[in-house]
Short mmCIF file of C-alpha atoms in Angstrom, two decimals:
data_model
loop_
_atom_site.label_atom_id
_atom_site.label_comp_id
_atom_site.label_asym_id
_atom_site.label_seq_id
_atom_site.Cartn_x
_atom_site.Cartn_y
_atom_site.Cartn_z
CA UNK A 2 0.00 0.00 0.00
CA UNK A 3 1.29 3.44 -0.85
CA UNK A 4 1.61 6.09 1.65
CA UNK A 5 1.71 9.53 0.88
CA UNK A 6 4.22 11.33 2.18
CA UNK A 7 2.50 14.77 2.07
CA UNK A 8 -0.02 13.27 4.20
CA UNK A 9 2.24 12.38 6.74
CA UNK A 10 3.96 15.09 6.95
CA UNK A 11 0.68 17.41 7.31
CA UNK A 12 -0.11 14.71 10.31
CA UNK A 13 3.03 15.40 12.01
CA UNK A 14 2.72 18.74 11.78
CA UNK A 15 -0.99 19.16 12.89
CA UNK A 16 -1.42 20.78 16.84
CA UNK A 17 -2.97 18.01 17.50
CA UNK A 18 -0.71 16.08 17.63
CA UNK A 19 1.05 14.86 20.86
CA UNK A 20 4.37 16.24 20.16
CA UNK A 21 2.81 19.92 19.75
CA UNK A 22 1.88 19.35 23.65
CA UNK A 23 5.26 18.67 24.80
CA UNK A 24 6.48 21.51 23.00
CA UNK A 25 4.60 23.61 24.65
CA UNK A 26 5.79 22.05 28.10
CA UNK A 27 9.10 23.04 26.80
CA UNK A 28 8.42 26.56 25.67
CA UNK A 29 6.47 27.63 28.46
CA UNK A 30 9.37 25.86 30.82
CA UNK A 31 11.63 28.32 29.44
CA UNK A 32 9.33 31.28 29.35
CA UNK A 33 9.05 30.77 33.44
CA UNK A 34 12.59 30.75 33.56
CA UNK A 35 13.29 34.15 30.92
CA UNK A 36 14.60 37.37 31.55
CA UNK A 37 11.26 38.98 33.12
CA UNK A 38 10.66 36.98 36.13
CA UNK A 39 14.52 36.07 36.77
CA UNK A 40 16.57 39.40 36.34
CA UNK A 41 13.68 42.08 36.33
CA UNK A 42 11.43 41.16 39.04
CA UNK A 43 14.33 39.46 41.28
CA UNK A 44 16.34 43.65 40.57
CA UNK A 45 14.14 44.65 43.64
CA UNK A 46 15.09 42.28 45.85
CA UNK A 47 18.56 42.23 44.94
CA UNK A 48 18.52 45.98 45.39
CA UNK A 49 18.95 46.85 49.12
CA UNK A 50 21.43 44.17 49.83
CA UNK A 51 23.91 45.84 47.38
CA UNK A 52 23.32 48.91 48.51
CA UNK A 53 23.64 48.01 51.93
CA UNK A 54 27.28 46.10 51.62
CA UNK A 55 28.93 47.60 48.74
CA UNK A 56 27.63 51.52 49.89
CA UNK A 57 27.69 52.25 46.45
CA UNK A 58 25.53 55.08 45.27
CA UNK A 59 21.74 53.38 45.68
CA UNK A 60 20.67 56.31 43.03
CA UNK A 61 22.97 55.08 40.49
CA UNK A 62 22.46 51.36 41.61
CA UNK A 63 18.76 51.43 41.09
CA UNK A 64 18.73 53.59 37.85
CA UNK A 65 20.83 50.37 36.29
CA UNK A 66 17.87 48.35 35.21
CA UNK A 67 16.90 51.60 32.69
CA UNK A 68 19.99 51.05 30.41
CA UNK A 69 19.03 47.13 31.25
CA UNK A 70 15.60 47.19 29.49
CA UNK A 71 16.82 49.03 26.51
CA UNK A 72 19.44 46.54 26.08
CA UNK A 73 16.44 43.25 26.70
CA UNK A 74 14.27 45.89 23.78
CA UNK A 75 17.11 45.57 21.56
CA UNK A 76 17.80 41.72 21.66
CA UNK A 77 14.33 41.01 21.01
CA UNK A 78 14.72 42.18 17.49
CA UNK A 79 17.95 40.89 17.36
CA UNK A 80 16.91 36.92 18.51
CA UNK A 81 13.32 37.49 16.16
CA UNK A 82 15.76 37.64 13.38
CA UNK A 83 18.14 35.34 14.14
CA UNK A 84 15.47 32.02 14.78
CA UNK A 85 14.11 33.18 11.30
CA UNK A 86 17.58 32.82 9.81
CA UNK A 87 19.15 29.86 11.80
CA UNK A 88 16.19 28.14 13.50
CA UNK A 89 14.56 28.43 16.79
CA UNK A 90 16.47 25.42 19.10
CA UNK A 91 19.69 26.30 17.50
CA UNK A 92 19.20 29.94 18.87
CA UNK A 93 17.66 28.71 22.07
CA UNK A 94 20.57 26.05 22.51
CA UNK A 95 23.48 28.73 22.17
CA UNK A 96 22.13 31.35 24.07
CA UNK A 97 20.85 29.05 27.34
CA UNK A 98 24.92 29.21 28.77
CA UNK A 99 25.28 32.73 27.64
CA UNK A 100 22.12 34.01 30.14
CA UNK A 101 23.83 31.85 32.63
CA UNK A 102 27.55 33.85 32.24
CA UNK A 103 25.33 37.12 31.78
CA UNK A 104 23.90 36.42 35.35
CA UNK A 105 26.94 35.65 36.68
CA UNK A 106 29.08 37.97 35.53
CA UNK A 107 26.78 40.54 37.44
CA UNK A 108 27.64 38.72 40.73
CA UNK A 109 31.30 38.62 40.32
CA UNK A 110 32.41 41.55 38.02
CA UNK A 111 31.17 44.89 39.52
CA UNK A 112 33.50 46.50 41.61
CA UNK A 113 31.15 50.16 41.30
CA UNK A 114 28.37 51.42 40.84
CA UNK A 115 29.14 52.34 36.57
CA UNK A 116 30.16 48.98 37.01
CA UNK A 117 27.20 47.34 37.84
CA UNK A 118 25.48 49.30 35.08
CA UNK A 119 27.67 47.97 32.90
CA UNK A 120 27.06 44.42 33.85
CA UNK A 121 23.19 44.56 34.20
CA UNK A 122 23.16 46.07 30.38
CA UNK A 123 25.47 43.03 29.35
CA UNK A 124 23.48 40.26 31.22
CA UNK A 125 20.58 41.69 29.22
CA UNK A 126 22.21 41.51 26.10
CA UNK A 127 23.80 37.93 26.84
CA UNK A 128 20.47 36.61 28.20
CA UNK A 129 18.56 36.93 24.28
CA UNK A 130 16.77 33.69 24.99
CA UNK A 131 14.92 35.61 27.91
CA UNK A 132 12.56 37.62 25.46
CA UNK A 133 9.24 35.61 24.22
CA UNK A 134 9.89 35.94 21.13
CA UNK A 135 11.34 32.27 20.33
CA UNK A 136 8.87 30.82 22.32
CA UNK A 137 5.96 32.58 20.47
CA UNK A 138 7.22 31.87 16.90
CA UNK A 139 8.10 27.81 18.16
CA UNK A 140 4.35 27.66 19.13
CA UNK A 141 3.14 29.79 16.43
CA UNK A 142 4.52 27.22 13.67
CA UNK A 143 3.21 23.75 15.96
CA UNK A 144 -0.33 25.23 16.63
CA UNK A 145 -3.03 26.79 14.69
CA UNK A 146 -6.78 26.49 15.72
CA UNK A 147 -5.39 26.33 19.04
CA UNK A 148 -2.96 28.74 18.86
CA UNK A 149 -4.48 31.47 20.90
CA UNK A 150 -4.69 28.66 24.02
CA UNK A 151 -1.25 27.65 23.65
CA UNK A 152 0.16 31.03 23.69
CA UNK A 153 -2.15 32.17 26.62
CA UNK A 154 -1.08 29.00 28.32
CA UNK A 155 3.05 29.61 27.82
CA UNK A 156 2.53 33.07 28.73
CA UNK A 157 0.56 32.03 31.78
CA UNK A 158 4.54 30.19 33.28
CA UNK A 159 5.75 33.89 33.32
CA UNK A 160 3.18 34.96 35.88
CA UNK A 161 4.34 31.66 37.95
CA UNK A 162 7.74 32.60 37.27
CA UNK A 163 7.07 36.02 38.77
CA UNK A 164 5.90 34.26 42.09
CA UNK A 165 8.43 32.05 42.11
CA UNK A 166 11.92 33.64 40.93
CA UNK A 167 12.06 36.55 43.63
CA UNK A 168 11.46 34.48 46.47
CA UNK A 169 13.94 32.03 45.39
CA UNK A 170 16.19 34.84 45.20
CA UNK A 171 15.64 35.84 48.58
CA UNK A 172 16.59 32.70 49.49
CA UNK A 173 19.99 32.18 47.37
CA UNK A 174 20.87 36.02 48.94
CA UNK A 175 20.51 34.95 52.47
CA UNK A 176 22.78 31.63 51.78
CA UNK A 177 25.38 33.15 49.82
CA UNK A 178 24.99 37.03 49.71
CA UNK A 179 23.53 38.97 46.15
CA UNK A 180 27.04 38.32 44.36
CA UNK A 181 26.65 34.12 45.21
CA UNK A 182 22.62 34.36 44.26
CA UNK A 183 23.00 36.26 40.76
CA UNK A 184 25.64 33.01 40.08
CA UNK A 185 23.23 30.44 41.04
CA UNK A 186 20.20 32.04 39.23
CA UNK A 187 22.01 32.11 36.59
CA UNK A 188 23.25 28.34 36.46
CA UNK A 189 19.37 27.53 37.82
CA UNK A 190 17.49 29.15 35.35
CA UNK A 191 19.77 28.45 32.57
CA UNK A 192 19.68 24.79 33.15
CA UNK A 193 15.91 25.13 33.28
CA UNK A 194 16.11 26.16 29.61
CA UNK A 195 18.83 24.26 28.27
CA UNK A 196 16.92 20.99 30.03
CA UNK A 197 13.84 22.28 28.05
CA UNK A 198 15.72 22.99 24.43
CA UNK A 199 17.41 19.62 24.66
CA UNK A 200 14.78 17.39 25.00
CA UNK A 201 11.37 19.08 24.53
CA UNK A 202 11.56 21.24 22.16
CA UNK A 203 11.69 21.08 18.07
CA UNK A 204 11.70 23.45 14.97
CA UNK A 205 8.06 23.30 13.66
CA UNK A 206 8.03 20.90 10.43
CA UNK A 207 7.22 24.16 8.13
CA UNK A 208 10.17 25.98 9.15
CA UNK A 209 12.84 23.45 8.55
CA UNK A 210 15.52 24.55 5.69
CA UNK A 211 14.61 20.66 4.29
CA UNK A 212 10.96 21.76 4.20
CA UNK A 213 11.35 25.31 3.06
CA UNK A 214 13.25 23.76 -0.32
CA UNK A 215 10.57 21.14 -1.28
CA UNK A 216 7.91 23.14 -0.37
CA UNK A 217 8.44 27.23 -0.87
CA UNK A 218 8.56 29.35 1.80
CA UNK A 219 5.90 29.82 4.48
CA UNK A 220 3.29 32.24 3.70
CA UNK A 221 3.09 35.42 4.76
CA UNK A 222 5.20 38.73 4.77
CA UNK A 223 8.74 40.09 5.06
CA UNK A 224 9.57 42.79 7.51
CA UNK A 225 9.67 45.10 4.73
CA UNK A 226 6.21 44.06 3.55
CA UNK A 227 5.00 44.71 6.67
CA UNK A 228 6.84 47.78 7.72
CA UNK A 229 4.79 49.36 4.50
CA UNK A 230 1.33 48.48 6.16
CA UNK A 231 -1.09 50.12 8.15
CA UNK A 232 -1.83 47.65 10.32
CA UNK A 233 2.15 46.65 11.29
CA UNK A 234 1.86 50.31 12.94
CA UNK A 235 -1.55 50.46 14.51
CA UNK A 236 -0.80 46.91 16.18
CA UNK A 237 2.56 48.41 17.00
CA UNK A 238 0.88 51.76 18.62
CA UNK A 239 -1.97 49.67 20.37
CA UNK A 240 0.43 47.33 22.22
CA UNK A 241 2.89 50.28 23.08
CA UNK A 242 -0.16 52.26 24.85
CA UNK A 243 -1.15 48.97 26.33
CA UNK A 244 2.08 47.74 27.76
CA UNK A 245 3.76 51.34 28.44
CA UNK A 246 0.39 52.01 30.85
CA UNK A 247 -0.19 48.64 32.06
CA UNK A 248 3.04 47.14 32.19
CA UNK A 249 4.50 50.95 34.03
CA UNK A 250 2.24 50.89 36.15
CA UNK A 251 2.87 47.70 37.96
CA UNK A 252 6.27 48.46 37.77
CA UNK A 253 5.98 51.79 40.36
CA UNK A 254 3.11 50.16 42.32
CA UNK A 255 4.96 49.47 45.36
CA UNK A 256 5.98 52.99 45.64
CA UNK A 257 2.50 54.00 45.29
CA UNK A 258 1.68 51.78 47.96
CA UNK A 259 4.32 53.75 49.88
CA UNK A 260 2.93 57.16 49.65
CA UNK A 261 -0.62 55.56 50.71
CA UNK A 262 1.23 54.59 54.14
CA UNK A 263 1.99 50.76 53.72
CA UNK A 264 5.47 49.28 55.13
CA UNK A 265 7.23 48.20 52.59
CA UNK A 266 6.93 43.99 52.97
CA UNK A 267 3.11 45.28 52.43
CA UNK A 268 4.20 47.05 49.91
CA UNK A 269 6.80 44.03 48.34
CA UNK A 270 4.49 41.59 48.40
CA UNK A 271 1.93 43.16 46.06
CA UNK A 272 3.95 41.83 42.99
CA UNK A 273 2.37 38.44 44.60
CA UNK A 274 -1.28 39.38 44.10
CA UNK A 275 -0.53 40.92 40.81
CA UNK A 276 1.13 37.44 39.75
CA UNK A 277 -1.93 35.82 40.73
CA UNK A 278 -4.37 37.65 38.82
CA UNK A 279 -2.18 37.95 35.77
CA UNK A 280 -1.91 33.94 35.67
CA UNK A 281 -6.14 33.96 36.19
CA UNK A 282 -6.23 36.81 33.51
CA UNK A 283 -3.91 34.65 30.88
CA UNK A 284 -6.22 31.55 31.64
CA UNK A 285 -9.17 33.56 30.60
CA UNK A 286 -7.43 34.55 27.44
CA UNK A 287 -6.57 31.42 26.82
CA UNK A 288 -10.30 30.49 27.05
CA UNK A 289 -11.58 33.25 24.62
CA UNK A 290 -8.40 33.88 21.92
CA UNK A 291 -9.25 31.26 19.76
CA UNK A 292 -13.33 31.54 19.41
CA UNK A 293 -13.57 35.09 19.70
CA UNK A 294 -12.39 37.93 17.33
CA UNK A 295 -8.48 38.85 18.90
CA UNK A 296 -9.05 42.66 19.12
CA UNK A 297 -11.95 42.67 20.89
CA UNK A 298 -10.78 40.02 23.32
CA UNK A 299 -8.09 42.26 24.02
CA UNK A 300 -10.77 44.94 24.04
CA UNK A 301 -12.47 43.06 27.08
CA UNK A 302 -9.31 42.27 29.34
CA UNK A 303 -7.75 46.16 28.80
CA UNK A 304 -11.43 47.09 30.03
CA UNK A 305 -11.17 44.78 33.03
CA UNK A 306 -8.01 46.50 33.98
CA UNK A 307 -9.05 49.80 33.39
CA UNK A 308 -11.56 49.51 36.22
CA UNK A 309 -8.18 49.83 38.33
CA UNK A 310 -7.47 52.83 37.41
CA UNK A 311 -11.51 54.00 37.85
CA UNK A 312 -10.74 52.74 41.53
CA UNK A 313 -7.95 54.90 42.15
CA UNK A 314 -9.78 58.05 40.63
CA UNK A 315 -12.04 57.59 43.46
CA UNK A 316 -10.25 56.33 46.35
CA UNK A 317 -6.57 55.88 47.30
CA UNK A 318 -7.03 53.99 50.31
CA UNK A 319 -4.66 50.70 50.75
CA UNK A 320 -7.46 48.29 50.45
CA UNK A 321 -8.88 50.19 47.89
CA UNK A 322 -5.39 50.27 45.82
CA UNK A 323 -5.40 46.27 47.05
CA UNK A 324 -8.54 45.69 44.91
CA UNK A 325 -7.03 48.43 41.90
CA UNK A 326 -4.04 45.33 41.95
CA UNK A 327 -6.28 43.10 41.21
CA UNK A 328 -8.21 44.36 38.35
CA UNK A 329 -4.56 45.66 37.32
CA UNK A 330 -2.72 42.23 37.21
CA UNK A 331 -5.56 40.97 35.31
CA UNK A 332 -4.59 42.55 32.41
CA UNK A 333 -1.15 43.09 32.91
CA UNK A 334 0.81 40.96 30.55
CA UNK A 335 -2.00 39.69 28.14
CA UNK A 336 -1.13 42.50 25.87
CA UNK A 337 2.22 40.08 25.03
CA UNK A 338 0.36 36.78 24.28
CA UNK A 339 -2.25 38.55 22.26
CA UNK A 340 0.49 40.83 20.51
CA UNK A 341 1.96 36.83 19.29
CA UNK A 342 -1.24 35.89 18.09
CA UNK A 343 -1.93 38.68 16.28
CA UNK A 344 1.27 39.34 14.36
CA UNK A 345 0.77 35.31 13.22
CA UNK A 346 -2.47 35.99 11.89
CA UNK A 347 -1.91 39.42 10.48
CA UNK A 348 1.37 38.62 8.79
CA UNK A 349 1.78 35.14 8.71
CA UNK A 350 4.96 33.40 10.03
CA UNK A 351 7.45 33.62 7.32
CA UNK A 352 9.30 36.35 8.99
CA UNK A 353 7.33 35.88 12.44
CA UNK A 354 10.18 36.83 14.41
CA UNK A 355 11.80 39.63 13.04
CA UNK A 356 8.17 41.15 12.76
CA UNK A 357 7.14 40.08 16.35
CA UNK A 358 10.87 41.08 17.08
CA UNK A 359 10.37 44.73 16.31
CA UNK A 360 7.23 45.34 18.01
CA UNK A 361 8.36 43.84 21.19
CA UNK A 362 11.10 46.06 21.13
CA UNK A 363 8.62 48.56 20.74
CA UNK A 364 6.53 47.27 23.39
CA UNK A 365 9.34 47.25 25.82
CA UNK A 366 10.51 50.49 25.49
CA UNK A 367 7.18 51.58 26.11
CA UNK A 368 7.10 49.18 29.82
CA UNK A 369 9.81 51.27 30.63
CA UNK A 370 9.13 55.11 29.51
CA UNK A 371 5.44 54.35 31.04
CA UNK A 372 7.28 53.64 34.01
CA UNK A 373 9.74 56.51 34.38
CA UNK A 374 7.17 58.90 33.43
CA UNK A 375 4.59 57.67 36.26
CA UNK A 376 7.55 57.52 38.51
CA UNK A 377 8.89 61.32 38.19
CA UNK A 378 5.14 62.03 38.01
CA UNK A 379 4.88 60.52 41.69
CA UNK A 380 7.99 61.82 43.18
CA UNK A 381 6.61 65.40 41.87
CA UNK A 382 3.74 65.02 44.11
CA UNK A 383 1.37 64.48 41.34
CA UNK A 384 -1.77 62.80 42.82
CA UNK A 385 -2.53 59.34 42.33
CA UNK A 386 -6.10 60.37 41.19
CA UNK A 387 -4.44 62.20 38.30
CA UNK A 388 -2.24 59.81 37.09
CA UNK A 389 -5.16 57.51 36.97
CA UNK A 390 -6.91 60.20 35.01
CA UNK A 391 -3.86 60.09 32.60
CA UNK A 392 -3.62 56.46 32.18
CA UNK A 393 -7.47 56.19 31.25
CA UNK A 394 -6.99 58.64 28.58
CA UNK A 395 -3.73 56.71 27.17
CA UNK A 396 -5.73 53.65 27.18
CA UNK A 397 -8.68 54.93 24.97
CA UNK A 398 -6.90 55.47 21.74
CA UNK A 399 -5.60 51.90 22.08
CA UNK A 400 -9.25 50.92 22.41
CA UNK A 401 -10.56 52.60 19.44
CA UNK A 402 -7.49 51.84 17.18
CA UNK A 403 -8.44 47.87 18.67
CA UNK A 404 -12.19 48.33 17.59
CA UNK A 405 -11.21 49.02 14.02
CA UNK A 406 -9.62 46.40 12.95
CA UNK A 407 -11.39 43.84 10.70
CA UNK A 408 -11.17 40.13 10.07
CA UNK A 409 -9.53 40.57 6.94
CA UNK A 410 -6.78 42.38 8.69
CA UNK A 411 -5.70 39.30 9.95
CA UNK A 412 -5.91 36.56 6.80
CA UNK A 413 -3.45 34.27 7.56
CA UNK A 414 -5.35 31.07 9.30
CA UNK A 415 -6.76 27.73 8.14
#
């Protein structure tokens, strides 16, 4: 009997299969362990212990992770193109001991305060396999009518990862002191990922150079094809609203806590609540992505969040700001997931990650100007009523701009 080969190869390649699962294991293993939860959320608790025994300048020390996020912006790009050029697990496999020595170097090399700038802005460099954006394009090429629930679901490990990581850092600090910690979290997560690379996860069948030579290329669009659309830039300008207000506000949340009055372990452990709520808030999404219309799921959870900042218009009391977490972390983060889905089905997956790439970047450097500008907006005494005022109206463009895109802006599905 003759067996087409064709067949077969569509079979292998179909979500369903059981492979496609354990990929996902493996991709969302290293998404808990990436550059987010391990070297961004663990900078706070690092923070006061170097201050404290190397007397550095804590000014200085805590401005580091600025330069640090432009340099995680840039390698997003950078590792988007490079798994569309050389494959994903080739790029995953070289870079897993590279986060490790970026991590470690960090603990061992500083000797000042420019020092540790220095380092923090290599680790970020060295630790490419920290952004999403292998992990989104791997995924991206194994599933397709269930796409939206396996990207929802490997975005889901970061929230884990954000309960998890600092903790464990706390821990490795009070062993071995913050230069001791940054070397084991390096070697830990690192592991985590190489662990994951070697022996979960696979190029998707379409993406192979074998494949790409029998079969053409995979459809969709270039970077330059889709630097020349409309809808490359409104997705681009939606997410950077979304994440710059979301994503900067949880970062100076604790500090708002502060000027409400709470100690700061009250304070610390909000990140904890937010966690929660973003993993309940990427479970819903995961839910919805794939049998509703993407914008105006995204519509729905940026509306759930706004009712945060409605909260805080209205009262600034700690349980009130409590409850404004909540609604907060249910949002926070989904923009990231949905941004993945979206750039698949809007411009297919033939350049995936250089295209995804680029508007992470984007996305990014929006987390981190939405930040400093709420931040020197709070330290100016600018009430937290006001800045909730501002975030609501940065938030409504995104939402009209998400309302008017159509179904044939985003062809590319079976």
């Amino acid at each position: 009997m003759r067996i087409d080969t064709a067949v077969v190869n569509e079979q292998r390649s179909d979500p369903r299969h059981e492979r496609a699962w354990w990929i996902l294991l493996g991709a969302s293993l290293c998404v808990f362990s990436n550059s987010a939860p391990v070297a961004f959320y663990t900078f706070g608790v690092f923070l006061p212990e170097i201050i404290a025994q190397t007397h550095w300048s804590a000014q200085l020390v805590a401005a580091a992770i600025g330069p640090g996020l432009l340099a995680a912006a840039a390698t997003a790009l950078l590792a988007g193109r490079a798994c569309d050029r050389f494959g994903i697990r080739r790029i995953i496999l070289a870079g897993a001991p590279l986060a490790a020595i970026g991590l470690a170097l960090v603990g061992l090399a500083p000797r000042s305060a420019a020092q540790f700038t220095a380092a923090i802005v290599l680790m970020f460099l060295l630790y490419f396999v920290g952004t999403p954006v292998p992990y989104a394009k791997l995924l991206s090429g194994w599933f397709d009518r269930r796409r939206g629930l396996a990207l929802s679901m490997m975005f889901a490990s970061s929230s884990i990862g954000i309960a998890f990581w600092p903790p464990f850092a706390a821990f490795l600090i009070q062993r071995m002191g913050w230069r001791g910690a940054y070397v084991a979290l390096g070697l830990t997560a690192a592991s985590l990922i190489l662990i994951a690379a070697l022996f979960l996860l696979k190029d998707p069948p379409t993406s192979r150079p074998s494949t790409i030579e029998k079969h053409g290329e995979e459809p969709g669009l270039v970077l330059s094809q889709a630097l020349r659309t409309a809808k490359f830039w409104k997705i681009s300008f939606i997410f950077f609203l979304l994440t710059g207000v979301l994503g900067g506000t949880a970062a100076i949340f604790p500090f708002v806590l502060r000027t409400q009055g709470a100690d700061p372990t009250t304070a610390a452990s909000i990140m904890s609540a937010v966690g929660g709520f973003m993993f309940l808030g990427r479970l819903s999404l995961s839910i919805t992505l794939d049998r509703f219309f993407a914008p105006y799921v995204t519509v729905w959870i940026t509306a759930v969040s706004m009712v945060a900042f409605v909260i805080m218009m209205i009262v600034t009391t700690l349980p009130a700001l409590f409850v404004a977490a909540a609604f907060l972390g249910f949002g926070l983060g989904c923009e990231y997931a949905v941004t993945a889905y979206m750039v698949s089905r809007a411009f297919g997956l033939r350049s995936f990650g250089s295209i995804y790439g680029l508007i992470t970047l984007l996305t990014t450097l929006g987390a981190a100007l939405g930040a400093s500008l709420l931040g020197s907006a709070l330290v100016s005494s600018i009430g937290i009523a006001t800045l909730a005022g501002v975030a609501l109206a940065a938030l409504s463009p995104a939402i009209l701009l998400l309302i008017t895109l159509r179904r044939a802006d985003l062809p590319y599905r079976n």
